[in-house]
Every structure is written in structure tokens, then in C-alpha cells.
Amino acid sequence: MDMRRGLWFWWFVLLWLGFVGMGGCRGTSTPQTLAVSTPTAALSPEVRVGTPASLATMAQPSPTLVHSITTSTPSPESTSTSSSLDICRAKFEEILAQHRRDSAQCDVTLQALEDRCPRPTFLRPASITVNMEIILDASGSMAQQTPDGRSRMQAAREALARFIRQLPRDVNIALRVYGHVGSNREQDKPRSCTATELVYPFQPLDHDAFLAAVQRFRPTGWTPLALALDAARQDFRQLRAEREDALATDVLILVTDGEETCGGDPIAAAQRLRNDGVQVYIIGLGLQTEAIAALQQVAASAEGEFHNVTTTDELAQTLTTLVNQTAWLEYLSCLRAYREDFLREQLDAILNAQTCYHRLAAEEREAMLNDILALNTDPTYRVCVDPMLQMLEARQQTWDAMQQRVDALFRLFREQLDRLNRLIDELSHSTPEPTPGP
């Protein structure tokens, strides 16, 4: 009996020790450490596309990251969710600072229409340089009287005085005369027919000096019209050689009371002026039918205009009207040239800007993506890969805004082109091209 009791005693002791040993093993296990799993998306070069409104929202942690941080047992290596995002954000900004591309180098501004072709004011031919030469007939017949009691020469001088007072001072103006040498007698014809003089060479308008030049001669001789036209052509050519200005406008105004009397060919001379791009306006003063027909042909050969007047007031008004119309014709010409440049230069600028934005965005994204994915091997920052990829998507929205800017430029381009076409069409109908007229 005592032996059985001893066996049962030791059996219970062994059973109890076994039970305690199993419980002790559970109670003395090593505490768990932070188990952070690397997000699957971070290991793939493909980036998940998000559509948050701002960088702050894009930078929120992924569900995987939040779960691993909040459910794992704290350890010395673990941090709170907020501080983890701060660390990730700081690392992202560091990478961005290293690879940031400056979009300002791609910016483009469309040239405003008014910068190239300002709308002309009264007697203001846009912003284009105007070279204007006036040829004044000083032949003997200019001493005859007009219906208002003045001599034709007096009428011309007074009309010119009114006219130049309305011109801007930066107009390059010249005054050439013919018929002022010798007399209208036959023996003086050779001398008179070979004389034409530039009494006021091309220069910015000086009203007093110009008016003084107009008073320097008196009507006396013959009418070498072709000679004067060819001399004026050389005046323009010399000025062009001295002052290169592709947008300059050359205007010739002839005031005469008669046709060629020296045997020259004014029609051929006028054609040469036209070939040089000179705009020709002929104003007859008290002409008769035969002279009107002859000078109309001269104007037609230059693709210019002819007008016949009889009084001082008519002459002054015609001069003003001609130059004002010239201003609008030059404005129209400028618009047409601008349209060609606009289509070529402005559109190219927009397309280049678009290409530039795309190139910089791709360069920045590729460089940053490589650096972010490389963090998968960094124990400190590998948990940041997924949220940083989302931050990268938010950064992409900045470049998307650049495309919106390009789209706005395309819209502005179309609006300006439509406006330009309407303006050209309107001026083409309201501003007739020069044609010979009575």
C-alpha cells in the first residue's frame, strides 16, 4: 500500500511539472518586433495612379503601411504614422530638390497684334517708317491763276504747308522740284529739261526748314517729268542703302499742272518706281482733258492713283486723304505679313513649349522614380516607397498644369488668328487698293 501511494505521488509530481513547464514556455517568450512588410506596389516599376487634389492628400500612407505600423508591437525601430509620413515627405522633398526641372525655360508669350502692327491714327502709318518724297512742278505754267485767285504755285505752297503740319515729325520727307531752271522759251529748253533738284533731302521732318525750301524757287521752265521721276527713284534707292528697314514704306507724291514736255517717257519711269515698291500718287492741278488722260496713264503704269483738283482747299484735302489712306493700306499690308509670321512663328513657339514641358516632366519623373524605387533596399526608408510614389503622382499634376497652359495658348492662338482674318477681310473691303481715277 505504501508503495502504491509513493508511485501515485511521483506520477502527480511529474504531471504537474510538465504542465508548469508548458505554461512557462508561453510566459517567457521573446517580445515581437515591428514586422513591416514592403508594399507590393513599391517593388514594381509601375506606379499606381491616384487623383487626390493636392500633394498633402497624395502623401497619405497606404493601407498596408498603416496596418503594419499600428498592429505591430512597438520596438525601438518603429515610429508613429504621423512621424513616418513626415520622414517620407522630407525624403521625397530631398529627392525632388535634386531632380527638379525648371518649367520657366519652356514658357512662351504670344506676340500681341498691336506690338507688330499698331492700328494707325490719323496720318499715322502704323509704326512703319515712312519715306515720303514730294515732287513739285515749277514749270512756267504753274504761274497761272487758279479759280480762287492764287497762282498754281501759291496754291501748291499753301496746301503743302497745311499738309506737313499734320505729319508726324519722324516721317522721312524730301522735296524735289523741276522746271525751276531757265525759262519756258525754246532757247532755254535744253537747260530746263535737264534740271531737277532735291531742295530738301530725306530727313525727319523739320517744318520750318521744309517750308523754307518750298519758297526757294519760282515757276519758270519746262516739264521734265520722266527725269524727275527717275531722279526720285534714285533718291529712294540711296536712302534704302543707307537705312536698311524692311518694313519702310516709300511714298511719292507728284503735284503738277501738266504733262511731259521734254520728250521723256514718264510711263516707263513710273513702272520703274513700281518695280522698286514705291507707292505713287499724282495730283493734277487745273489740268485739261488731254493732260488728264496722259497723267492717268502714268499713274496706272505705277499702279498708283491720280487725282485732279482746281483749288488750294481741294489740293490740301487730297494730300491729307492720300496719306491717310496710305496709312491704312500699309496697316493692311503689315497685317498680311504678320499673318504669315504668326502662323509660322507663333505656332512653332507653342509646339516647342509643349515639347519642352513633356521632356522636362519625363526627365524629372524618371530620375525621381529611380531614386524612390532604390529605397526598397534601404531598411530605413523602404516603408516610404509606396507613399512617395503617390507623392510623385501628385507632382505629376504640376506638369499636367503646364499642358493646360499650352492648351490655353492654342486657344489664344486660334482666337488671334480668327480676329486677324476678320480684320484683314474688313480692311480689304473698306480700304480699296490704289487705282487710277479722274
Short mmCIF file of C-alpha atoms in Angstrom, two decimals:
data_model
loop_
_atom_site.label_atom_id
_atom_site.label_comp_id
_atom_site.label_asym_id
_atom_site.label_seq_id
_atom_site.Cartn_x
_atom_site.Cartn_y
_atom_site.Cartn_z
CA MET A 1 0.00 0.00 0.00
CA ASP A 2 2.75 2.49 0.92
CA MET A 3 4.49 1.63 -2.29
CA ARG A 4 1.35 2.42 -4.38
CA ARG A 5 0.89 5.74 -2.62
CA GLY A 6 4.51 6.62 -3.44
CA LEU A 7 4.04 5.82 -7.10
CA TRP A 8 0.89 7.92 -7.34
CA PHE A 9 2.66 10.79 -5.60
CA TRP A 10 5.54 10.85 -8.06
CA TRP A 11 3.18 10.48 -11.01
CA PHE A 12 1.28 13.65 -9.96
CA VAL A 13 4.54 15.48 -9.40
CA LEU A 14 5.72 14.68 -12.90
CA LEU A 15 2.34 15.63 -14.36
CA TRP A 16 2.36 18.96 -12.52
CA LEU A 17 5.92 19.77 -13.60
CA GLY A 18 5.03 19.06 -17.20
CA PHE A 19 2.04 21.38 -17.02
CA VAL A 20 4.04 24.17 -15.42
CA GLY A 21 6.82 23.78 -17.97
CA MET A 22 4.45 24.26 -20.88
CA GLY A 23 2.93 27.36 -19.31
CA GLY A 24 6.35 28.75 -18.50
CA CYS A 25 7.41 28.47 -22.09
CA ARG A 26 4.47 30.66 -23.14
CA GLY A 27 5.05 33.23 -20.45
CA THR A 28 8.76 33.71 -21.17
CA SER A 29 8.60 34.10 -24.98
CA THR A 30 10.65 36.88 -26.59
CA PRO A 31 8.60 40.06 -27.35
CA GLN A 32 7.65 40.55 -31.03
CA THR A 33 9.48 43.15 -33.10
CA LEU A 34 7.97 45.57 -35.70
CA ALA A 35 7.11 43.45 -38.68
CA VAL A 36 6.97 45.83 -41.68
CA SER A 37 6.17 44.27 -45.00
CA THR A 38 7.39 46.02 -48.12
CA PRO A 39 4.35 47.10 -50.16
CA THR A 40 3.89 45.11 -53.29
CA ALA A 41 3.45 48.23 -55.42
CA ALA A 42 6.80 49.57 -54.28
CA LEU A 43 8.59 46.61 -55.82
CA SER A 44 7.07 47.16 -59.21
CA PRO A 45 8.19 49.86 -61.65
CA GLU A 46 4.53 50.53 -62.44
CA VAL A 47 3.13 53.38 -60.38
CA ARG A 48 -0.44 53.38 -59.19
CA VAL A 49 -2.28 56.43 -60.39
CA GLY A 50 -4.19 58.46 -57.82
CA THR A 51 -6.33 61.53 -58.26
CA PRO A 52 -6.16 63.44 -54.95
CA ALA A 53 -6.48 67.21 -55.12
CA SER A 54 -3.16 68.14 -53.54
CA LEU A 55 0.24 66.89 -52.55
CA ALA A 56 -0.91 66.64 -48.92
CA THR A 57 -3.65 64.20 -49.79
CA MET A 58 -1.43 62.28 -52.17
CA ALA A 59 1.09 61.79 -49.36
CA GLN A 60 -1.25 59.79 -47.09
CA PRO A 61 0.09 56.33 -46.11
CA SER A 62 -1.05 53.20 -47.90
CA PRO A 63 -3.37 50.79 -46.05
CA THR A 64 -0.52 48.27 -45.89
CA LEU A 65 1.78 50.76 -44.21
CA VAL A 66 -0.85 51.91 -41.71
CA HIS A 67 -1.73 48.32 -40.83
CA SER A 68 1.88 47.29 -40.29
CA ILE A 69 2.64 50.31 -38.12
CA THR A 70 -0.47 50.21 -35.96
CA THR A 71 -0.79 46.46 -35.44
CA SER A 72 2.82 45.55 -34.76
CA THR A 73 4.25 45.54 -31.29
CA PRO A 74 6.33 48.72 -30.76
CA SER A 75 10.07 48.40 -30.96
CA PRO A 76 12.99 50.86 -30.91
CA GLU A 77 12.95 50.94 -34.73
CA SER A 78 9.22 51.70 -35.07
CA THR A 79 7.67 55.20 -35.33
CA SER A 80 4.18 56.67 -35.29
CA THR A 81 2.17 57.05 -38.50
CA SER A 82 2.47 60.84 -38.46
CA SER A 83 6.20 60.91 -37.93
CA SER A 84 6.66 58.20 -40.57
CA LEU A 85 4.90 60.38 -43.13
CA ASP A 86 6.98 63.37 -42.10
CA ILE A 87 10.12 61.35 -42.68
CA CYS A 88 8.83 60.11 -46.04
CA ARG A 89 7.80 63.61 -47.04
CA ALA A 90 11.19 65.01 -46.13
CA LYS A 91 12.95 62.31 -48.14
CA PHE A 92 10.67 62.99 -51.11
CA GLU A 93 11.48 66.71 -50.98
CA GLU A 94 15.17 65.84 -50.86
CA ILE A 95 14.87 63.74 -54.00
CA LEU A 96 12.72 66.40 -55.70
CA ALA A 97 15.25 69.12 -54.91
CA GLN A 98 17.93 67.01 -56.56
CA HIS A 99 15.99 66.32 -59.77
CA ARG A 100 13.56 69.25 -60.07
CA ARG A 101 13.24 70.69 -63.58
CA ASP A 102 12.52 74.39 -64.10
CA SER A 103 9.42 74.82 -66.26
CA ALA A 104 10.12 78.54 -66.73
CA GLN A 105 12.55 77.74 -69.54
CA CYS A 106 9.60 76.43 -71.57
CA ASP A 107 7.31 79.43 -71.09
CA VAL A 108 6.21 81.34 -74.18
CA THR A 109 4.19 84.51 -74.68
CA LEU A 110 2.29 85.15 -77.88
CA GLN A 111 3.16 88.42 -79.57
CA ALA A 112 0.23 90.79 -79.46
CA LEU A 113 -1.08 92.02 -82.77
CA GLU A 114 -0.69 95.64 -81.64
CA ASP A 115 3.02 95.09 -80.95
CA ARG A 116 3.65 94.29 -84.60
CA CYS A 117 1.04 96.38 -86.41
CA PRO A 118 -0.34 99.23 -84.28
CA ARG A 119 -3.63 100.49 -85.64
CA PRO A 120 -2.92 103.78 -87.42
CA THR A 121 -4.24 107.05 -86.09
CA PHE A 122 -4.93 109.98 -88.38
CA LEU A 123 -1.99 110.35 -90.74
CA ARG A 124 -0.02 107.85 -88.73
CA PRO A 125 1.07 104.92 -90.92
CA ALA A 126 1.23 102.29 -88.21
CA SER A 127 4.67 102.01 -86.64
CA ILE A 128 6.25 101.62 -90.04
CA THR A 129 8.91 104.07 -91.20
CA VAL A 130 7.59 106.31 -93.96
CA ASN A 131 9.90 107.73 -96.61
CA MET A 132 7.91 110.37 -98.48
CA GLU A 133 9.20 112.39 -101.41
CA ILE A 134 7.16 115.21 -102.88
CA ILE A 135 7.91 116.31 -106.43
CA LEU A 136 6.66 119.80 -107.15
CA ASP A 137 6.21 121.10 -110.68
CA ALA A 138 7.87 124.53 -111.01
CA SER A 139 7.40 124.93 -114.73
CA GLY A 140 6.26 128.25 -116.18
CA SER A 141 2.59 127.23 -116.35
CA MET A 142 2.47 127.00 -112.54
CA ALA A 143 2.38 130.80 -112.53
CA GLN A 144 -1.16 130.73 -113.93
CA GLN A 145 -4.05 131.51 -111.61
CA THR A 146 -6.49 129.09 -110.01
CA PRO A 147 -10.23 129.81 -109.61
CA ASP A 148 -9.61 131.07 -106.06
CA GLY A 149 -7.32 133.85 -107.31
CA ARG A 150 -3.95 132.38 -106.35
CA SER A 151 -1.27 131.22 -108.73
CA ARG A 152 -0.95 127.48 -109.01
CA MET A 153 2.42 127.69 -107.30
CA GLN A 154 0.94 129.69 -104.42
CA ALA A 155 -1.86 127.15 -104.11
CA ALA A 156 0.66 124.30 -104.02
CA ARG A 157 2.81 126.02 -101.39
CA GLU A 158 -0.15 126.77 -99.14
CA ALA A 159 -1.56 123.26 -99.47
CA LEU A 160 1.82 121.75 -98.68
CA ALA A 161 2.15 123.99 -95.62
CA ARG A 162 -1.19 122.72 -94.30
CA PHE A 163 -0.31 119.16 -95.16
CA ILE A 164 3.07 118.92 -93.45
CA ARG A 165 1.70 120.44 -90.24
CA GLN A 166 -0.33 117.24 -89.87
CA LEU A 167 2.56 114.87 -90.46
CA PRO A 168 4.42 113.24 -87.55
CA ARG A 169 7.95 114.51 -87.16
CA ASP A 170 9.55 111.10 -87.58
CA VAL A 171 8.44 110.83 -91.21
CA ASN A 172 11.45 110.95 -93.52
CA ILE A 173 10.48 113.54 -96.09
CA ALA A 174 12.15 115.00 -99.17
CA LEU A 175 11.24 117.70 -101.70
CA ARG A 176 12.32 117.64 -105.33
CA VAL A 177 11.47 120.23 -107.99
CA TYR A 178 11.76 120.52 -111.74
CA GLY A 179 11.06 123.31 -114.23
CA HIS A 180 12.70 125.91 -111.99
CA VAL A 181 15.74 126.44 -114.25
CA GLY A 182 15.84 128.64 -117.33
CA SER A 183 12.54 129.69 -118.83
CA ASN A 184 9.75 128.24 -120.92
CA ARG A 185 11.20 129.77 -124.06
CA GLU A 186 12.51 127.46 -126.73
CA GLN A 187 16.13 128.55 -126.36
CA ASP A 188 16.08 127.59 -122.66
CA LYS A 189 14.52 124.18 -123.22
CA PRO A 190 17.77 122.12 -123.21
CA ARG A 191 18.83 123.71 -119.94
CA SER A 192 15.43 123.40 -118.29
CA CYS A 193 14.78 119.84 -119.48
CA THR A 194 17.97 118.55 -117.87
CA ALA A 195 17.40 120.15 -114.49
CA THR A 196 15.80 118.68 -111.41
CA GLU A 197 16.91 119.44 -107.86
CA LEU A 198 16.49 117.81 -104.47
CA VAL A 199 15.93 121.00 -102.47
CA TYR A 200 15.13 119.17 -99.21
CA PRO A 201 16.96 115.80 -98.92
CA PHE A 202 15.47 112.89 -96.98
CA GLN A 203 15.44 113.61 -93.26
CA PRO A 204 12.99 113.64 -90.34
CA LEU A 205 10.51 116.43 -90.92
CA ASP A 206 11.55 119.92 -89.86
CA HIS A 207 8.50 122.05 -90.64
CA ASP A 208 10.29 125.40 -90.83
CA ALA A 209 13.17 124.09 -92.93
CA PHE A 210 10.79 122.32 -95.30
CA LEU A 211 8.63 125.42 -95.79
CA ALA A 212 11.73 127.49 -96.40
CA ALA A 213 12.80 125.04 -99.12
CA VAL A 214 9.38 125.34 -100.79
CA GLN A 215 9.89 129.12 -101.08
CA ARG A 216 13.34 128.90 -102.69
CA PHE A 217 12.25 128.71 -106.35
CA ARG A 218 9.78 130.24 -108.74
CA PRO A 219 7.90 128.75 -111.71
CA THR A 220 9.69 129.42 -114.95
CA GLY A 221 10.72 126.49 -117.18
CA TRP A 222 9.71 123.30 -118.93
CA THR A 223 8.37 119.95 -117.62
CA PRO A 224 10.99 117.13 -117.50
CA LEU A 225 8.59 114.79 -115.71
CA ALA A 226 10.34 111.50 -116.55
CA LEU A 227 13.68 112.96 -115.47
CA ALA A 228 12.25 113.92 -112.08
CA LEU A 229 10.62 110.51 -111.56
CA ASP A 230 13.87 108.67 -112.30
CA ALA A 231 15.79 111.02 -110.01
CA ALA A 232 13.28 110.35 -107.22
CA ARG A 233 13.75 106.61 -107.75
CA GLN A 234 17.46 107.06 -107.14
CA ASP A 235 16.70 109.12 -104.03
CA PHE A 236 14.72 106.22 -102.57
CA ARG A 237 17.41 103.71 -103.53
CA GLN A 238 20.13 105.74 -101.87
CA LEU A 239 18.04 106.09 -98.71
CA ARG A 240 17.40 102.35 -98.64
CA ALA A 241 21.11 101.68 -98.94
CA GLU A 242 21.84 103.99 -96.01
CA ARG A 243 18.99 102.84 -93.76
CA GLU A 244 18.03 99.20 -94.03
CA ASP A 245 14.41 98.88 -92.94
CA ALA A 246 12.42 96.00 -94.38
CA LEU A 247 9.11 97.47 -93.20
CA ALA A 248 9.71 101.00 -94.51
CA THR A 249 7.14 102.46 -96.88
CA ASP A 250 8.21 104.60 -99.82
CA VAL A 251 5.63 107.14 -100.98
CA LEU A 252 5.99 109.51 -103.91
CA ILE A 253 3.56 112.42 -104.36
CA LEU A 254 3.75 114.38 -107.60
CA VAL A 255 1.98 117.76 -107.82
CA THR A 256 1.91 119.03 -111.41
CA ASP A 257 -0.15 121.15 -113.77
CA GLY A 258 0.91 119.48 -117.00
CA GLU A 259 2.28 116.50 -118.85
CA GLU A 260 5.81 115.75 -120.04
CA THR A 261 7.20 118.48 -122.36
CA CYS A 262 10.84 117.40 -122.63
CA GLY A 263 10.45 114.21 -124.66
CA GLY A 264 10.93 111.80 -121.75
CA ASP A 265 8.92 108.66 -121.05
CA PRO A 266 7.17 109.16 -117.71
CA ILE A 267 5.18 105.92 -118.14
CA ALA A 268 8.37 103.85 -118.19
CA ALA A 269 9.79 105.87 -115.30
CA ALA A 270 6.64 105.21 -113.27
CA GLN A 271 6.91 101.49 -113.99
CA ARG A 272 10.44 101.51 -112.61
CA LEU A 273 9.17 103.13 -109.43
CA ARG A 274 6.51 100.46 -109.11
CA ASN A 275 9.11 97.73 -109.55
CA ASP A 276 11.04 99.26 -106.66
CA GLY A 277 7.95 99.14 -104.46
CA VAL A 278 7.33 102.89 -104.38
CA GLN A 279 3.71 103.98 -103.98
CA VAL A 280 2.95 106.72 -106.49
CA TYR A 281 0.26 109.40 -106.16
CA ILE A 282 -0.19 112.02 -108.86
CA ILE A 283 -2.22 115.16 -108.22
CA GLY A 284 -3.03 117.30 -111.21
CA LEU A 285 -3.69 120.98 -110.61
CA GLY A 286 -6.17 122.52 -113.05
CA LEU A 287 -5.46 120.02 -115.83
CA GLN A 288 -7.27 119.91 -119.15
CA THR A 289 -8.66 116.74 -120.72
CA GLU A 290 -5.58 115.77 -122.74
CA ALA A 291 -3.21 116.22 -119.80
CA ILE A 292 -5.57 114.32 -117.51
CA ALA A 293 -5.52 111.30 -119.84
CA ALA A 294 -1.72 111.39 -120.10
CA LEU A 295 -1.16 111.55 -116.34
CA GLN A 296 -3.76 108.85 -115.71
CA GLN A 297 -1.62 106.54 -117.83
CA VAL A 298 1.46 107.45 -115.82
CA ALA A 299 -0.35 106.67 -112.56
CA ALA A 300 -1.71 103.42 -113.97
CA SER A 301 1.75 102.24 -115.00
CA ALA A 302 2.91 102.73 -111.40
CA GLU A 303 -0.24 101.03 -110.06
CA GLY A 304 -0.84 104.28 -108.24
CA GLU A 305 -3.54 106.92 -108.03
CA PHE A 306 -4.37 110.04 -109.96
CA HIS A 307 -6.50 112.98 -108.79
CA ASN A 308 -7.26 116.28 -110.46
CA VAL A 309 -8.03 119.37 -108.34
CA THR A 310 -8.55 123.04 -109.06
CA THR A 311 -8.29 124.97 -105.77
CA THR A 312 -5.97 125.24 -102.79
CA ASP A 313 -8.51 123.62 -100.47
CA GLU A 314 -9.05 120.69 -102.82
CA LEU A 315 -5.31 120.15 -103.10
CA ALA A 316 -4.79 120.24 -99.32
CA GLN A 317 -7.69 117.86 -98.73
CA THR A 318 -6.47 115.44 -101.40
CA LEU A 319 -2.99 115.35 -99.90
CA THR A 320 -4.42 114.58 -96.47
CA THR A 321 -6.74 111.89 -97.82
CA LEU A 322 -3.99 110.20 -99.80
CA VAL A 323 -1.64 109.87 -96.87
CA ASN A 324 -4.37 108.77 -94.51
CA GLN A 325 -5.41 106.08 -96.98
CA THR A 326 -1.76 105.13 -97.39
CA ALA A 327 -1.59 104.60 -93.64
CA TRP A 328 -4.47 102.13 -93.74
CA LEU A 329 -3.12 100.39 -96.81
CA GLU A 330 0.20 99.95 -95.04
CA TYR A 331 -1.60 98.70 -91.96
CA LEU A 332 -3.36 96.13 -94.13
CA SER A 333 -0.04 95.15 -95.71
CA CYS A 334 1.52 94.78 -92.26
CA LEU A 335 -1.38 92.59 -91.11
CA ARG A 336 -1.00 90.30 -94.10
CA ALA A 337 2.73 89.92 -93.48
CA TYR A 338 2.09 89.43 -89.77
CA ARG A 339 -0.40 86.65 -90.52
CA GLU A 340 2.26 84.65 -92.31
CA ASP A 341 4.73 85.17 -89.47
CA PHE A 342 2.03 84.43 -86.91
CA LEU A 343 1.14 81.11 -88.47
CA ARG A 344 4.76 80.08 -88.65
CA GLU A 345 6.49 81.61 -85.62
CA GLN A 346 3.76 81.63 -83.01
CA LEU A 347 2.54 78.12 -83.71
CA ASP A 348 6.10 76.83 -83.66
CA ALA A 349 6.65 78.55 -80.31
CA ILE A 350 3.61 76.84 -78.78
CA LEU A 351 4.58 73.43 -80.10
CA ASN A 352 8.13 73.90 -78.85
CA ALA A 353 6.79 74.83 -75.41
CA GLN A 354 4.65 71.71 -75.34
CA THR A 355 7.61 69.53 -76.29
CA CYS A 356 9.75 71.24 -73.68
CA TYR A 357 7.22 70.63 -70.89
CA HIS A 358 6.87 66.97 -71.82
CA ARG A 359 10.62 66.46 -71.97
CA LEU A 360 11.29 68.07 -68.59
CA ALA A 361 8.41 66.20 -66.95
CA ALA A 362 9.68 62.86 -68.27
CA GLU A 363 13.26 63.59 -67.21
CA GLU A 364 12.24 64.61 -63.71
CA ARG A 365 9.85 61.70 -63.25
CA GLU A 366 12.32 59.08 -64.45
CA ALA A 367 15.13 60.36 -62.22
CA MET A 368 12.89 60.56 -59.15
CA LEU A 369 11.28 57.18 -59.80
CA ASN A 370 14.67 55.50 -59.95
CA ASP A 371 15.72 57.05 -56.64
CA ILE A 372 12.43 56.17 -54.94
CA LEU A 373 12.45 52.54 -56.06
CA ALA A 374 16.06 52.24 -54.93
CA LEU A 375 14.82 52.81 -51.37
CA ASN A 376 13.40 49.26 -51.36
CA THR A 377 16.85 48.12 -50.30
CA ASP A 378 17.15 50.74 -47.57
CA PRO A 379 15.85 49.44 -44.19
CA THR A 380 15.20 52.99 -43.01
CA TYR A 381 13.18 54.24 -45.97
CA ARG A 382 11.71 51.20 -47.67
CA VAL A 383 8.40 51.78 -45.85
CA CYS A 384 8.28 55.18 -47.64
CA VAL A 385 8.32 53.82 -51.17
CA ASP A 386 4.57 53.47 -51.59
CA PRO A 387 3.55 56.89 -50.20
CA MET A 388 6.42 58.53 -52.08
CA LEU A 389 5.17 57.02 -55.32
CA GLN A 390 1.83 58.62 -54.57
CA MET A 391 3.59 61.92 -53.89
CA LEU A 392 5.27 61.54 -57.27
CA GLU A 393 1.85 61.23 -58.86
CA ALA A 394 0.85 64.47 -57.14
CA ARG A 395 3.98 66.09 -58.50
CA GLN A 396 2.92 64.99 -61.97
CA GLN A 397 -0.18 67.13 -61.59
CA THR A 398 2.10 70.18 -61.62
CA TRP A 399 3.31 69.19 -65.06
CA ASP A 400 -0.24 68.44 -66.15
CA ALA A 401 -0.98 72.09 -65.34
CA MET A 402 1.73 73.05 -67.85
CA GLN A 403 -0.20 71.20 -70.53
CA GLN A 404 -3.27 73.20 -69.55
CA ARG A 405 -1.20 76.32 -70.14
CA VAL A 406 -0.28 75.06 -73.60
CA ASP A 407 -3.94 74.33 -74.30
CA ALA A 408 -4.76 77.91 -73.30
CA LEU A 409 -2.09 79.19 -75.69
CA PHE A 410 -3.60 77.13 -78.50
CA ARG A 411 -7.00 78.67 -77.76
CA LEU A 412 -5.49 82.16 -77.72
CA PHE A 413 -3.69 81.40 -80.97
CA ARG A 414 -6.94 80.41 -82.65
CA GLU A 415 -8.73 83.48 -81.27
CA GLN A 416 -6.00 85.83 -82.51
CA LEU A 417 -5.91 84.16 -85.90
CA ASP A 418 -9.68 84.46 -86.25
CA ARG A 419 -9.51 88.11 -85.22
CA LEU A 420 -6.67 88.73 -87.66
CA ASN A 421 -8.55 87.13 -90.54
CA ARG A 422 -11.67 89.17 -89.77
CA LEU A 423 -9.64 92.38 -89.60
CA ILE A 424 -7.87 91.70 -92.88
CA ASP A 425 -11.17 90.86 -94.55
CA GLU A 426 -12.76 94.03 -93.20
CA LEU A 427 -9.90 96.27 -94.32
CA SER A 428 -9.69 94.57 -97.71
CA HIS A 429 -13.28 95.61 -98.38
CA SER A 430 -13.18 99.06 -96.77
CA THR A 431 -9.73 100.18 -97.96
CA PRO A 432 -9.55 99.94 -101.76
CA GLU A 433 -6.22 99.30 -103.39
CA PRO A 434 -4.80 102.25 -105.36
CA THR A 435 -6.41 102.57 -108.78
CA PRO A 436 -6.20 105.36 -111.34
CA GLY A 437 -9.13 107.70 -111.14
CA PRO A 438 -10.28 111.05 -112.51
#
